PDB file of C-alpha atoms in Angstrom:
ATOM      1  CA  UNK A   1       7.700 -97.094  72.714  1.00 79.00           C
ATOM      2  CA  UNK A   2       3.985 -95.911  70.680  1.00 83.00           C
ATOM      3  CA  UNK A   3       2.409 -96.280  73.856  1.00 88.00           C
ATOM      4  CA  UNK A   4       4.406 -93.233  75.001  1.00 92.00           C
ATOM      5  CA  UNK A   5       1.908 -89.459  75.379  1.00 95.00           C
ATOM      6  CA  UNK A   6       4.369 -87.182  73.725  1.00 97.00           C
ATOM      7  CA  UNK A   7       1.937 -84.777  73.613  1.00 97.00           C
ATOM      8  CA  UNK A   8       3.117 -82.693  76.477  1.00 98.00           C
ATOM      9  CA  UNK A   9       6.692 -82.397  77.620  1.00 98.00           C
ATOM     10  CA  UNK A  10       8.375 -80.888  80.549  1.00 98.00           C
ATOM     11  CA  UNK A  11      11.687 -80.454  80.950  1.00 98.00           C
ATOM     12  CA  UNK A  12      13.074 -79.611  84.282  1.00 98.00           C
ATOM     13  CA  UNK A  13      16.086 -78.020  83.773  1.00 98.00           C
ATOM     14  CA  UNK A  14      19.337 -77.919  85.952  1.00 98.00           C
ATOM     15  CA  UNK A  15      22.579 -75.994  86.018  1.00 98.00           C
ATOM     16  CA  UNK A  16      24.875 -78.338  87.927  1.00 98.00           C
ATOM     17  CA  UNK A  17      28.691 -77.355  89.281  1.00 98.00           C
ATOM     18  CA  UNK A  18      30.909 -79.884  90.888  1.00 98.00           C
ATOM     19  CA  UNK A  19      31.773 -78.735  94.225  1.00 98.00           C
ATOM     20  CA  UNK A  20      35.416 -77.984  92.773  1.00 98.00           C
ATOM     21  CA  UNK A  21      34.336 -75.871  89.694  1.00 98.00           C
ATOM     22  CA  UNK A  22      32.376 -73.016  91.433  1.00 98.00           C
ATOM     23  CA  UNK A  23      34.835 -70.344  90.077  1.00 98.00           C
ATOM     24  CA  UNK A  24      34.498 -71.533  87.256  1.00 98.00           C
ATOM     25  CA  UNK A  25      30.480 -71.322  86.946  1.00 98.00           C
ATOM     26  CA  UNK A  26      29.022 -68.560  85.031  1.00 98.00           C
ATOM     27  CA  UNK A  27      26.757 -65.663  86.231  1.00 97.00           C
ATOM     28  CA  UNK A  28      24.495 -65.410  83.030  1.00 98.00           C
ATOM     29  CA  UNK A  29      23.678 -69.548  83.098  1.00 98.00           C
ATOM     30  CA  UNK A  30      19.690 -68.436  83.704  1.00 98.00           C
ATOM     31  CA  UNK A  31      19.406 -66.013  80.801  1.00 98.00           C
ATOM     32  CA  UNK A  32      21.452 -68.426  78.491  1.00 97.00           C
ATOM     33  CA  UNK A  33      18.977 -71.024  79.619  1.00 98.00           C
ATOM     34  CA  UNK A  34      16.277 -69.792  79.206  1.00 98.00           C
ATOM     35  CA  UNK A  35      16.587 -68.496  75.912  1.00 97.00           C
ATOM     36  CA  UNK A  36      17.703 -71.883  74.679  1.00 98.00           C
ATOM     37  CA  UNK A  37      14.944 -73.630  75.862  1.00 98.00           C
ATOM     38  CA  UNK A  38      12.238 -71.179  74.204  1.00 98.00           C
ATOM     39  CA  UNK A  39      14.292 -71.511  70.805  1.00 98.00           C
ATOM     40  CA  UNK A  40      14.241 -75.373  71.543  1.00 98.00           C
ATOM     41  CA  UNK A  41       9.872 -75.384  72.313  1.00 98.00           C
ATOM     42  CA  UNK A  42       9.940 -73.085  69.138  1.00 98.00           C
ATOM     43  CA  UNK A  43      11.957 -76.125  67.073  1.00 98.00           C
ATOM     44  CA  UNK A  44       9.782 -78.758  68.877  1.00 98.00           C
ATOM     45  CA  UNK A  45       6.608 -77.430  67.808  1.00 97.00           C
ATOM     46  CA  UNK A  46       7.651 -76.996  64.426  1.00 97.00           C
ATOM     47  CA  UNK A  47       9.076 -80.536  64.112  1.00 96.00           C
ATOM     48  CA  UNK A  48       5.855 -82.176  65.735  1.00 96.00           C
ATOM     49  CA  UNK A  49       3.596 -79.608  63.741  1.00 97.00           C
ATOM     50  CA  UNK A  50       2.204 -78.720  66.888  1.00 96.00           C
ATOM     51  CA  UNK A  51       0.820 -82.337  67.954  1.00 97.00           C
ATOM     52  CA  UNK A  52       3.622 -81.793  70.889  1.00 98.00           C
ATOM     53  CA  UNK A  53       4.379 -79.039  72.763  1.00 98.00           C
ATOM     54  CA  UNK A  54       7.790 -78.514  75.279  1.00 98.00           C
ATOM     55  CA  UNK A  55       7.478 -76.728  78.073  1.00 98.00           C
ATOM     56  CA  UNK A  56      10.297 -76.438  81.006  1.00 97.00           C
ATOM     57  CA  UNK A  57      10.785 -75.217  84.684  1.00 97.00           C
ATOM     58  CA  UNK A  58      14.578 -74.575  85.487  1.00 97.00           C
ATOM     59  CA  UNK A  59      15.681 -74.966  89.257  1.00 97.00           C
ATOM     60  CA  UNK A  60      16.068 -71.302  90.419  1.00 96.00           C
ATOM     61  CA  UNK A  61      19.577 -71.667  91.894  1.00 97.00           C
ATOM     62  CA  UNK A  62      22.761 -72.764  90.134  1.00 98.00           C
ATOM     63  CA  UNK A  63      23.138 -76.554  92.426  1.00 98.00           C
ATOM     64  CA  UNK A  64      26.396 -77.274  93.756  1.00 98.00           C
ATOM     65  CA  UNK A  65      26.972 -80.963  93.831  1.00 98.00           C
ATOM     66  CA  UNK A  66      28.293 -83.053  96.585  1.00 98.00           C
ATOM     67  CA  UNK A  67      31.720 -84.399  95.326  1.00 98.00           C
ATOM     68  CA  UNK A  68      34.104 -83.277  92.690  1.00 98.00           C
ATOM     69  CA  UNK A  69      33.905 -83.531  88.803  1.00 98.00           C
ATOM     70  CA  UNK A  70      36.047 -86.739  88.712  1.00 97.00           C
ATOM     71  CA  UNK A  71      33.517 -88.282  91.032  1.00 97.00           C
ATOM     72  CA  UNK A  72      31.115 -87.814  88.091  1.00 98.00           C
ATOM     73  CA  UNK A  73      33.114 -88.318  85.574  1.00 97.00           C
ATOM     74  CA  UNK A  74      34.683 -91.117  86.604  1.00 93.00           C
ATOM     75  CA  UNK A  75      37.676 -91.922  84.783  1.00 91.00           C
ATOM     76  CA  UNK A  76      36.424 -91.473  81.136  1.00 90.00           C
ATOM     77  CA  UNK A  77      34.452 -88.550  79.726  1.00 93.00           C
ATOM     78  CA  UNK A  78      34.191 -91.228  76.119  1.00 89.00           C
ATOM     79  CA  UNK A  79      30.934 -90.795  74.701  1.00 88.00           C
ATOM     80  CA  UNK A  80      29.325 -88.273  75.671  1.00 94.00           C
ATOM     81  CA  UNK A  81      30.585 -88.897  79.531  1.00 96.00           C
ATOM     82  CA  UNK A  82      27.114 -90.807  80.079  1.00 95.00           C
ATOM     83  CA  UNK A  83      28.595 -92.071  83.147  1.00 96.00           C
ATOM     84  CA  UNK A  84      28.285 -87.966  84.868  1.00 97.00           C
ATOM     85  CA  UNK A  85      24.643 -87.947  83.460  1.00 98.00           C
ATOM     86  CA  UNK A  86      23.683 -91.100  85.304  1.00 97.00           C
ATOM     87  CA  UNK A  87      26.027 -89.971  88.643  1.00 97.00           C
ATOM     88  CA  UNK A  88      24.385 -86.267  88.659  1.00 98.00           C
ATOM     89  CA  UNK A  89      20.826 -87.498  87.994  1.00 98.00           C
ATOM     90  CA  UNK A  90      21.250 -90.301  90.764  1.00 98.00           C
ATOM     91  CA  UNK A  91      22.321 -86.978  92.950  1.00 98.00           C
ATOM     92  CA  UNK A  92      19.604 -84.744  92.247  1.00 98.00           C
ATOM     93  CA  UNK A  93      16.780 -87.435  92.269  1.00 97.00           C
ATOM     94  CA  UNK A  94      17.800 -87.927  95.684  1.00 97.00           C
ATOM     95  CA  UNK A  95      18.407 -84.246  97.025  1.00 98.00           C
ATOM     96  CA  UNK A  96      15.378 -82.356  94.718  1.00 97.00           C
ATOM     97  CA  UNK A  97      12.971 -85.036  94.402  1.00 97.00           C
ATOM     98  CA  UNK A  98      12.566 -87.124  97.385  1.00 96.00           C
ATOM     99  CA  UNK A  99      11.128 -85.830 100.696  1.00 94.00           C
ATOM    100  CA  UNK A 100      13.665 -85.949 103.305  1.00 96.00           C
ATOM    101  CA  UNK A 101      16.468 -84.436 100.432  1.00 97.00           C
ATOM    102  CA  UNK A 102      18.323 -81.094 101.315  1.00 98.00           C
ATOM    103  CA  UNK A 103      16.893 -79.301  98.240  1.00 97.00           C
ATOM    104  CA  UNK A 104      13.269 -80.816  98.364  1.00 96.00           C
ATOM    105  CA  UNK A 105      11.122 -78.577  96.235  1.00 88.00           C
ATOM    106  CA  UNK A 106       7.451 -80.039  96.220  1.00 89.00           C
ATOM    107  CA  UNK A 107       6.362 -78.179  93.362  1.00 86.00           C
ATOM    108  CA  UNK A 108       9.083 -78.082  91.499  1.00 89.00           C
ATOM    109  CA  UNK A 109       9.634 -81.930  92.016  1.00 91.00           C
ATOM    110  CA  UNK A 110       5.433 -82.587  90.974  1.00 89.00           C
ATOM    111  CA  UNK A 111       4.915 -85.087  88.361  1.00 89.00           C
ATOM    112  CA  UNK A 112       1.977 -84.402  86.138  1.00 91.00           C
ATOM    113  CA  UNK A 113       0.455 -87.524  84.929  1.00 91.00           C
ATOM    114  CA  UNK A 114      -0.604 -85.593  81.888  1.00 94.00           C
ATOM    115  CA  UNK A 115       3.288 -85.062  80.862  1.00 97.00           C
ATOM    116  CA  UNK A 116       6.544 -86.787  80.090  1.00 98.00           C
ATOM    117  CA  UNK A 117       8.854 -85.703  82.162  1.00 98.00           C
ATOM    118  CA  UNK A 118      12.501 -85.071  81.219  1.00 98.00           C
ATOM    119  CA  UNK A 119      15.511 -83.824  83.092  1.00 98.00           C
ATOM    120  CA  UNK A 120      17.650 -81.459  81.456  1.00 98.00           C
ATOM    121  CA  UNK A 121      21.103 -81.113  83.120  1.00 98.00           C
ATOM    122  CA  UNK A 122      23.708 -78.036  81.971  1.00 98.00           C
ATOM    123  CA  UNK A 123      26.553 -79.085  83.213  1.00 98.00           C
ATOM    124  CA  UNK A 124      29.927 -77.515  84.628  1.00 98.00           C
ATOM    125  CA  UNK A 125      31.948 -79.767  83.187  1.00 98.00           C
ATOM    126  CA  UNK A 126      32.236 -82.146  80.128  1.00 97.00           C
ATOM    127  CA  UNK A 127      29.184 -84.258  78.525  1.00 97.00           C
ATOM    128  CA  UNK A 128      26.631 -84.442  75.746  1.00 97.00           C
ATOM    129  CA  UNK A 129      24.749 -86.986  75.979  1.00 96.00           C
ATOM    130  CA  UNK A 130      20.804 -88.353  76.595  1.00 97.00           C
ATOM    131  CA  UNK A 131      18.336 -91.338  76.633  1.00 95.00           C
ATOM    132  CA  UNK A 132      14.917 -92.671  77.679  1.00 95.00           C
ATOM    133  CA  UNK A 133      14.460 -94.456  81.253  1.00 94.00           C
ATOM    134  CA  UNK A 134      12.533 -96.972  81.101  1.00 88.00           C
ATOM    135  CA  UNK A 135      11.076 -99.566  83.854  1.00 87.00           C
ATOM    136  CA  UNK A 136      12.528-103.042  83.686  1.00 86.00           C
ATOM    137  CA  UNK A 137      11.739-106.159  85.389  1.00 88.00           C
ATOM    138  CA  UNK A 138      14.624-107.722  83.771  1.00 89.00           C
ATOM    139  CA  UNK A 139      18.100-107.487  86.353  1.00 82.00           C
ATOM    140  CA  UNK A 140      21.256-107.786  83.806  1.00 90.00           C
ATOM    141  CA  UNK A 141      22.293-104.879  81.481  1.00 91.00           C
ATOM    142  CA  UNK A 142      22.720-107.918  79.032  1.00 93.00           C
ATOM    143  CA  UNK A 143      19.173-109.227  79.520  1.00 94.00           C
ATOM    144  CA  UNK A 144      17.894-105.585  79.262  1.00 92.00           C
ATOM    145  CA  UNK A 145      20.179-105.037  75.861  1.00 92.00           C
ATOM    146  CA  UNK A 146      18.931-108.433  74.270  1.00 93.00           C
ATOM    147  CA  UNK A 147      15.256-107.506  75.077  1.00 91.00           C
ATOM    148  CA  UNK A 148      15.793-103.806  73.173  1.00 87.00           C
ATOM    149  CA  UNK A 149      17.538-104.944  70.610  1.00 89.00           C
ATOM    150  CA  UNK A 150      20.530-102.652  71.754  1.00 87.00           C
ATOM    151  CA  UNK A 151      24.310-103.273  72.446  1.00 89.00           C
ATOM    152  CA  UNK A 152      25.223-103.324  76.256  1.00 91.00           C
ATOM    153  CA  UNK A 153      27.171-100.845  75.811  1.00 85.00           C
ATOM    154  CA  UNK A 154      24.069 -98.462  75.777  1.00 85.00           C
ATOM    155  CA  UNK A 155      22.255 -99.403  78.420  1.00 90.00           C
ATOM    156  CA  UNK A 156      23.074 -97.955  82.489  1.00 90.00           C
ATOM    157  CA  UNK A 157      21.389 -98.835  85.465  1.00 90.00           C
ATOM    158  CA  UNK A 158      20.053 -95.383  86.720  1.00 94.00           C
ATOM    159  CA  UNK A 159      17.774 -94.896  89.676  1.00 92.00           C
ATOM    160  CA  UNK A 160      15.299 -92.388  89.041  1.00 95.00           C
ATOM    161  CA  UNK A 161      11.306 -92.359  89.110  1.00 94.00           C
ATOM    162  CA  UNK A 162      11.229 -88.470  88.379  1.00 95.00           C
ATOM    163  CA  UNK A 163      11.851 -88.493  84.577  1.00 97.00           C
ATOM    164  CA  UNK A 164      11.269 -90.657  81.946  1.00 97.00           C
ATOM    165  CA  UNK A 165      13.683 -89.197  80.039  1.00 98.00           C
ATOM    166  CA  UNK A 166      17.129 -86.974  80.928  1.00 98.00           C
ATOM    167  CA  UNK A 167      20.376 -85.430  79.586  1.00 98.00           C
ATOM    168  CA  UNK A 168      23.577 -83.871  79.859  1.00 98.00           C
ATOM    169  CA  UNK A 169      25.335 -80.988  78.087  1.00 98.00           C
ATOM    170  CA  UNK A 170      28.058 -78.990  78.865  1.00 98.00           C
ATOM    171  CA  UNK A 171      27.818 -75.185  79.466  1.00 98.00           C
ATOM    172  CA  UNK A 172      30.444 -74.459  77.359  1.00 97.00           C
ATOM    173  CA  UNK A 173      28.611 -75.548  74.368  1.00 97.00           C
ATOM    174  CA  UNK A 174      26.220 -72.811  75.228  1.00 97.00           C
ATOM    175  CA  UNK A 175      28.321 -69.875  76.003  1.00 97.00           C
ATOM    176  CA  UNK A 176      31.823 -70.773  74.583  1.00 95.00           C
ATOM    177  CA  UNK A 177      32.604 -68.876  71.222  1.00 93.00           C
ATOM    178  CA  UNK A 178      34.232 -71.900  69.440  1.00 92.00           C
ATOM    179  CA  UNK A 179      30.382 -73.917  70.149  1.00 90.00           C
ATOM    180  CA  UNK A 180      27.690 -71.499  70.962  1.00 87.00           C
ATOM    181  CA  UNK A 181      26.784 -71.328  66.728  1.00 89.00           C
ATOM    182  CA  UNK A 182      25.657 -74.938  67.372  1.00 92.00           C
ATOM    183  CA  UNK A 183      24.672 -74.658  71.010  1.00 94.00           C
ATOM    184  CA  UNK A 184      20.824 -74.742  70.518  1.00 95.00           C
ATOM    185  CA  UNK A 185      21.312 -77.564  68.050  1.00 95.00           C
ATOM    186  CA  UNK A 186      23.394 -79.747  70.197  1.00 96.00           C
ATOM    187  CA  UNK A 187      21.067 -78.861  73.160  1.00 98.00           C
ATOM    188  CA  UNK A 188      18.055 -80.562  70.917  1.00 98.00           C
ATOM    189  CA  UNK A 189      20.213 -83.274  69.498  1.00 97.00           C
ATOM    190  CA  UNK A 190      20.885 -84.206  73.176  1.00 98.00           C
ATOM    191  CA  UNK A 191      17.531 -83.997  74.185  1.00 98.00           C
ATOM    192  CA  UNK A 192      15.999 -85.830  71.589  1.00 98.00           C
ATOM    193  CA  UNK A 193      17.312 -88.970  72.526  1.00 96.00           C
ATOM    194  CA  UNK A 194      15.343 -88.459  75.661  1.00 97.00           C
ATOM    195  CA  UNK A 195      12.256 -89.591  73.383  1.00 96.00           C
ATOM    196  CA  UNK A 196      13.845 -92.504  71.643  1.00 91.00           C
ATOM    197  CA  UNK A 197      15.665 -90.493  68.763  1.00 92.00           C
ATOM    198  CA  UNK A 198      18.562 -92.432  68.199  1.00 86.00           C
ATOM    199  CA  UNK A 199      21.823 -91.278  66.545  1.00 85.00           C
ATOM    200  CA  UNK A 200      21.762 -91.523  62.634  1.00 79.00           C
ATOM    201  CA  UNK A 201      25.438 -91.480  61.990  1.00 73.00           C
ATOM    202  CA  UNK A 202      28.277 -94.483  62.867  1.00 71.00           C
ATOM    203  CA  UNK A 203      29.955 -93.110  66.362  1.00 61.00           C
ATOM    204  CA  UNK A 204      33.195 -94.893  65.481  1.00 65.00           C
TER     205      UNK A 204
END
């Protein structure tokens, strides 16, 4: 969309653990967080030449989610598991964003008309994976696709007004030995597509 201000954006960052994975969660997950998202502005404002800048908040507490992974999962992880992106950000627009939600943060959940606002999800679990929400008046996931120009197998319903743009990546591609070398890299891939990048190679 070239109407879209890229100029600013925030990330709002989340380390999310299915209720059946907390021994599994790590104690570092803030450090390692944080430092990839200051080596991802530093890659942003290179790429954009400094006509964008990225900035982030991350949610102070590792969040414990309602239900088990395979809730989120559902019963295929194929493709990046888009399904657990769309499940978990479903969850945490409800609990973190709306008043009346258990973990209601009103600053944390403030949208700054000034910004484009993406959630950033680190996730417990399996996934990499991102896109750009966008407003539709059309109903059918075909009608949407045909409008876009996009397969239907792309396009998710998703109900969330707090980002215009959100991912998913697994922890382990940020702490494991076997993926951390690419960790940054696959944190930036993902969150690229949150701004319309798409993929430039054949997934099949």
């Amino acid at each position: 969309n070239p109407q879209t201000n890229l100029e600013k954006i925030r990330i709002r960052a989340f380390y999310v653990v299915p209720k059946n994975k907390t021994a599994d969660a790590v104690s570092n997950w803030k450090e390692v967080l944080e430092t990839t998202l200051i080596k991802a502005a530093e890659f942003h404002k290179v790429q954009f030449r400094e006509k964008s800048v990225l900035v982030y908040d991350i949610y102070p507490e590792p969040l414990i989610l309602k239900e088990d992974n395979l809730f989120y999962d559902t019963e295929s992880t194929k493709y990046g598991n888009p399904k657990a992106l769309i499940n978990i950000a479903n969850e945490l627009e409800k609990r973190v964003f709306k008043k009346g939600g258990d973990l209601y943060n009103e600053k944390f959940s403030q949208r700054n008309a000034d910004e484009y606002p993406v959630l950033g999800i680190i996730y417990e679990g399996v996934g990499a994976a991102g896109g750009v929400i966008y407003e539709s008046e059309l109903e059918s996931t075909s009608d949407i696709a045909k409008k876009l120009g996009l397969s239907e197998s792309v396009i998710y319903k998703v109900d969330v007004e707090s980002a215009d743009g959100f991912f998913i990546l697994s922890r382990s591609f940020l702490t494991e030995a076997e993926y951390r070398f690419n960790g940054i890299t696959n944190f930036y891939h993902e969150f690229a597509h949150t701004m319309g990048v798409l993929d430039d190679y054949n997934t099949e």
